[in-house]
Amino acid sequence: MDTLLSSEGDSQRTQYPYVTGTSIIGIKYKDGILMAADMGGSYGSTIRYKSVERLKQVGKHSLIGASGEISDFQEILKYLDELILHDNMWDDGNSLGPKEVHNYLTRVMYNRRNKFDPLWNSLVIGGVKNGQKYLGSVSMIGVHYEDDHLATGFGNHLARPILREEWREDLSFEEGVKLLEKCMRNLLYRDRSAVNKLQIAKITEEGLTVSQPYSLKTFWNFAAFQNPTVGATGSW
């Protein structure tokens, strides 16, 4: 009887996300993939950590970025380390590309969802292999797709419209970074969980580089920012 009526305290699964990261933005550009993320880790509505790295390399050809629960992202990285290690043990001259990594993660996320034990993350996977650029995403319940530009979290609402207007297939590296910074600045203004400390990762046929953390120039004297409740019905 005690087993059947065991308390929630005995559960080992993530019942609710505790420390979370906000939006990831990824785009294709002329030579490869660019991805941007800030470094905030929110404990509820409190920005508790400001140096959380959410962009990581996977094998030789892939890059992953994650929104959502940080501890679940660490678990996903363990899975990916095992996947890449097992692949390398074949020593057959082949290596997993971004499409294979994306497909693997769609199965992992959907499998965990079916166990009612989801990994509370939205993931963006990008990379370049054999001259082919790849960019895909997968949600915490296994919904997945590919596109030329992707965003998770608030970025889906606040950054994708900018990307739809301004993204081009022949963007240079400098233009791509400028576009990502525009999106991240918009998120900084509008998303309470965003922090002004970000990294941008670039992956091409030559390899992966992740920028040192840096801050964006901002302007907070817009008229709408001075007293945002003016004219709002029922405001204080």
Tab-separated table of C-alpha atoms in Angstrom:
chain	number	residue	atom	x	y	z
A	1	MET	CA	0.000	0.000	0.000
A	2	ASP	CA	2.819	2.371	0.863
A	3	THR	CA	4.335	1.792	-2.578
A	4	LEU	CA	1.064	2.592	-4.341
A	5	LEU	CA	0.593	5.754	-2.319
A	6	SER	CA	4.208	6.904	-2.404
A	7	SER	CA	4.692	10.645	-2.167
A	8	GLU	CA	5.819	12.926	-4.974
A	9	GLY	CA	9.080	13.315	-3.069
A	10	ASP	CA	10.122	9.837	-4.263
A	11	SER	CA	9.974	10.854	-7.935
A	12	GLN	CA	13.277	11.190	-9.763
A	13	ARG	CA	11.922	12.893	-12.890
A	14	THR	CA	11.919	16.605	-13.667
A	15	GLN	CA	8.407	17.589	-12.591
A	16	TYR	CA	8.912	21.238	-13.438
A	17	PRO	CA	11.849	23.229	-14.840
A	18	TYR	CA	13.779	25.106	-12.161
A	19	VAL	CA	16.828	26.791	-13.719
A	20	THR	CA	16.085	27.712	-17.308
A	21	GLY	CA	17.657	29.453	-20.274
A	22	THR	CA	15.683	31.545	-22.726
A	23	SER	CA	15.759	31.875	-26.531
A	24	ILE	CA	18.191	30.326	-29.025
A	25	ILE	CA	18.398	31.793	-32.537
A	26	GLY	CA	20.004	29.955	-35.458
A	27	ILE	CA	20.414	30.964	-39.110
A	28	LYS	CA	22.067	29.659	-42.240
A	29	TYR	CA	24.514	32.038	-43.891
A	30	LYS	CA	26.759	31.919	-46.943
A	31	ASP	CA	29.447	29.664	-45.451
A	32	GLY	CA	27.624	27.716	-42.751
A	33	ILE	CA	25.506	28.157	-39.623
A	34	LEU	CA	25.389	30.928	-37.023
A	35	MET	CA	23.740	30.516	-33.627
A	36	ALA	CA	23.202	33.009	-30.792
A	37	ALA	CA	22.259	32.629	-27.129
A	38	ASP	CA	22.485	34.754	-24.044
A	39	MET	CA	24.070	33.380	-20.869
A	40	GLY	CA	21.289	33.847	-18.340
A	41	GLY	CA	19.982	31.084	-16.109
A	42	SER	CA	16.674	31.978	-14.461
A	43	TYR	CA	15.482	30.474	-11.176
A	44	GLY	CA	11.778	31.128	-11.627
A	45	SER	CA	11.586	34.829	-12.423
A	46	THR	CA	14.970	35.570	-10.826
A	47	ILE	CA	17.987	35.721	-13.145
A	48	ARG	CA	20.165	33.640	-10.837
A	49	TYR	CA	23.125	32.801	-13.102
A	50	LYS	CA	24.756	34.976	-15.761
A	51	SER	CA	27.472	32.732	-17.198
A	52	VAL	CA	25.556	29.687	-18.456
A	53	GLU	CA	26.906	28.397	-21.778
A	54	ARG	CA	24.071	27.019	-23.907
A	55	LEU	CA	25.916	26.516	-27.213
A	56	LYS	CA	27.940	23.311	-27.475
A	57	GLN	CA	29.813	21.355	-30.146
A	58	VAL	CA	28.649	17.830	-31.026
A	59	GLY	CA	31.220	15.718	-32.844
A	60	LYS	CA	33.073	17.160	-35.848
A	61	HIS	CA	30.215	18.679	-37.800
A	62	SER	CA	27.455	19.809	-35.443
A	63	LEU	CA	26.446	22.526	-33.005
A	64	ILE	CA	23.595	22.433	-30.485
A	65	GLY	CA	21.830	25.206	-28.599
A	66	ALA	CA	19.207	24.679	-25.883
A	67	SER	CA	16.421	26.611	-24.224
A	68	GLY	CA	14.752	25.338	-21.079
A	69	GLU	CA	15.946	23.380	-18.062
A	70	ILE	CA	19.743	23.549	-17.732
A	71	SER	CA	20.130	20.225	-15.886
A	72	ASP	CA	18.155	18.429	-18.616
A	73	PHE	CA	20.425	20.009	-21.234
A	74	GLN	CA	23.407	18.611	-19.317
A	75	GLU	CA	21.752	15.187	-19.468
A	76	ILE	CA	21.276	15.558	-23.237
A	77	LEU	CA	24.971	16.444	-23.596
A	78	LYS	CA	25.840	13.189	-21.777
A	79	TYR	CA	23.709	11.252	-24.262
A	80	LEU	CA	25.449	13.004	-27.154
A	81	ASP	CA	28.915	12.308	-25.711
A	82	GLU	CA	28.038	8.592	-25.593
A	83	LEU	CA	26.641	8.733	-29.136
A	84	ILE	CA	29.794	10.355	-30.545
A	85	LEU	CA	32.078	8.021	-28.568
A	86	HIS	CA	30.243	4.974	-29.901
A	87	ASP	CA	30.432	6.364	-33.429
A	88	ASN	CA	34.188	7.016	-33.117
A	89	MET	CA	34.802	3.472	-31.865
A	90	TRP	CA	33.891	2.143	-35.315
A	91	ASP	CA	36.952	3.964	-36.674
A	92	ASP	CA	35.621	3.592	-40.210
A	93	GLY	CA	36.398	7.075	-41.506
A	94	ASN	CA	32.765	8.178	-41.206
A	95	SER	CA	31.310	10.513	-38.612
A	96	LEU	CA	27.819	11.616	-37.644
A	97	GLY	CA	26.601	14.819	-39.268
A	98	PRO	CA	24.025	17.340	-38.020
A	99	LYS	CA	21.116	15.550	-39.723
A	100	GLU	CA	21.929	12.308	-37.900
A	101	VAL	CA	22.311	14.113	-34.569
A	102	HIS	CA	18.987	15.882	-35.134
A	103	ASN	CA	17.229	12.617	-35.959
A	104	TYR	CA	18.700	10.988	-32.847
A	105	LEU	CA	17.469	13.837	-30.636
A	106	THR	CA	13.947	13.695	-32.088
A	107	ARG	CA	13.796	10.040	-31.009
A	108	VAL	CA	15.184	10.808	-27.533
A	109	MET	CA	12.758	13.681	-26.905
A	110	TYR	CA	9.723	11.760	-28.176
A	111	ASN	CA	10.709	8.648	-26.229
A	112	ARG	CA	10.998	10.597	-22.980
A	113	ARG	CA	7.696	12.357	-23.664
A	114	ASN	CA	5.985	8.967	-24.058
A	115	LYS	CA	7.322	7.941	-20.651
A	116	PHE	CA	5.744	11.094	-19.164
A	117	ASP	CA	9.288	12.049	-18.195
A	118	PRO	CA	10.201	14.729	-20.744
A	119	LEU	CA	13.467	16.561	-21.027
A	120	TRP	CA	12.290	20.159	-20.606
A	121	ASN	CA	14.203	21.662	-23.509
A	122	SER	CA	13.738	23.111	-26.960
A	123	LEU	CA	16.807	22.371	-29.074
A	124	VAL	CA	18.346	23.867	-32.203
A	125	ILE	CA	20.872	21.706	-34.089
A	126	GLY	CA	22.984	23.037	-36.930
A	127	GLY	CA	26.068	22.075	-38.857
A	128	VAL	CA	27.857	21.551	-42.143
A	129	LYS	CA	28.942	18.243	-43.646
A	130	ASN	CA	30.131	17.539	-47.198
A	131	GLY	CA	29.272	21.108	-48.153
A	132	GLN	CA	25.640	20.741	-47.040
A	133	LYS	CA	24.295	23.197	-44.454
A	134	TYR	CA	21.717	21.856	-42.021
A	135	LEU	CA	19.528	23.571	-39.414
A	136	GLY	CA	16.770	21.844	-37.450
A	137	SER	CA	14.909	22.071	-34.168
A	138	VAL	CA	13.118	19.705	-31.803
A	139	SER	CA	10.748	20.509	-28.939
A	140	MET	CA	10.382	18.812	-25.555
A	141	ILE	CA	7.636	16.534	-26.970
A	142	GLY	CA	9.538	15.593	-30.121
A	143	VAL	CA	8.024	18.032	-32.629
A	144	HIS	CA	10.784	18.641	-35.173
A	145	TYR	CA	11.430	20.444	-38.452
A	146	GLU	CA	14.133	22.056	-40.571
A	147	ASP	CA	14.326	25.646	-41.825
A	148	ASP	CA	16.713	28.365	-43.006
A	149	HIS	CA	16.325	30.221	-39.704
A	150	LEU	CA	15.006	29.024	-36.342
A	151	ALA	CA	14.294	30.367	-32.883
A	152	THR	CA	13.060	28.921	-29.598
A	153	GLY	CA	11.132	30.450	-26.708
A	154	PHE	CA	10.196	34.113	-27.022
A	155	GLY	CA	12.465	34.220	-30.060
A	156	ASN	CA	9.732	32.381	-31.978
A	157	HIS	CA	7.485	35.407	-31.502
A	158	LEU	CA	9.934	38.304	-31.368
A	159	ALA	CA	12.880	37.248	-33.561
A	160	ARG	CA	11.317	35.142	-36.320
A	161	PRO	CA	9.390	38.112	-37.798
A	162	ILE	CA	12.695	39.997	-38.141
A	163	LEU	CA	14.342	36.946	-39.696
A	164	ARG	CA	11.498	36.481	-42.177
A	165	GLU	CA	11.932	40.080	-43.307
A	166	GLU	CA	15.727	40.357	-43.427
A	167	TRP	CA	17.270	36.880	-43.829
A	168	ARG	CA	18.918	36.055	-47.174
A	169	GLU	CA	20.660	32.909	-48.322
A	170	ASP	CA	23.813	34.812	-49.317
A	171	LEU	CA	24.360	36.604	-45.987
A	172	SER	CA	28.028	37.190	-45.201
A	173	PHE	CA	29.398	36.375	-41.743
A	174	GLU	CA	29.329	40.058	-40.729
A	175	GLU	CA	25.751	40.505	-41.989
A	176	GLY	CA	24.651	37.335	-40.205
A	177	VAL	CA	26.129	38.466	-36.900
A	178	LYS	CA	24.498	41.891	-37.302
A	179	LEU	CA	21.116	40.235	-37.924
A	180	LEU	CA	21.480	37.972	-34.903
A	181	GLU	CA	22.456	40.929	-32.729
A	182	LYS	CA	19.356	42.815	-33.883
A	183	CYS	CA	17.198	39.854	-32.838
A	184	MET	CA	18.972	39.478	-29.496
A	185	ARG	CA	18.618	43.199	-28.782
A	186	ASN	CA	14.881	42.974	-29.427
A	187	LEU	CA	14.656	40.034	-27.035
A	188	LEU	CA	16.660	41.928	-24.437
A	189	TYR	CA	14.114	44.751	-24.547
A	190	ARG	CA	11.056	42.484	-24.416
A	191	ASP	CA	11.955	39.245	-22.598
A	192	ARG	CA	12.391	39.557	-18.842
A	193	SER	CA	14.570	36.429	-18.752
A	194	ALA	CA	17.107	37.757	-21.273
A	195	VAL	CA	20.454	39.158	-20.113
A	196	ASN	CA	22.877	41.441	-21.923
A	197	LYS	CA	25.654	38.891	-22.140
A	198	LEU	CA	25.672	36.654	-25.187
A	199	GLN	CA	27.712	34.301	-27.321
A	200	ILE	CA	27.578	33.690	-31.054
A	201	ALA	CA	28.782	30.387	-32.498
A	202	LYS	CA	29.869	29.789	-36.087
A	203	ILE	CA	30.219	26.379	-37.693
A	204	THR	CA	31.538	25.865	-41.229
A	205	GLU	CA	33.306	23.125	-43.162
A	206	GLU	CA	36.532	24.289	-41.461
A	207	GLY	CA	35.214	23.828	-37.915
A	208	LEU	CA	33.491	25.526	-34.998
A	209	THR	CA	34.247	28.759	-33.165
A	210	VAL	CA	32.295	30.233	-30.251
A	211	SER	CA	32.777	33.904	-29.443
A	212	GLN	CA	33.817	35.194	-26.069
A	213	PRO	CA	30.836	36.566	-24.091
A	214	TYR	CA	30.037	40.187	-24.901
A	215	SER	CA	27.297	42.781	-24.406
A	216	LEU	CA	25.212	44.725	-26.910
A	217	LYS	CA	24.799	48.489	-27.036
A	218	THR	CA	21.281	49.352	-25.916
A	219	PHE	CA	19.041	52.422	-25.761
A	220	TRP	CA	16.450	52.630	-22.990
A	221	ASN	CA	15.076	56.142	-23.517
A	222	PHE	CA	12.313	55.236	-25.932
A	223	ALA	CA	9.123	57.083	-25.003
A	224	ALA	CA	7.253	53.794	-24.506
A	225	PHE	CA	9.874	52.693	-21.949
A	226	GLN	CA	9.565	55.803	-19.765
A	227	ASN	CA	6.105	55.011	-18.402
A	228	PRO	CA	4.810	51.858	-20.047
A	229	THR	CA	1.506	51.859	-18.115
A	230	VAL	CA	0.320	55.238	-19.419
A	231	GLY	CA	-3.113	54.766	-20.942
A	232	ALA	CA	-3.344	51.135	-19.871
A	233	THR	CA	-6.810	50.247	-18.550
A	234	GLY	CA	-6.784	49.404	-14.853
A	235	SER	CA	-3.085	50.229	-14.413
A	236	TRP	CA	-1.650	51.649	-11.222
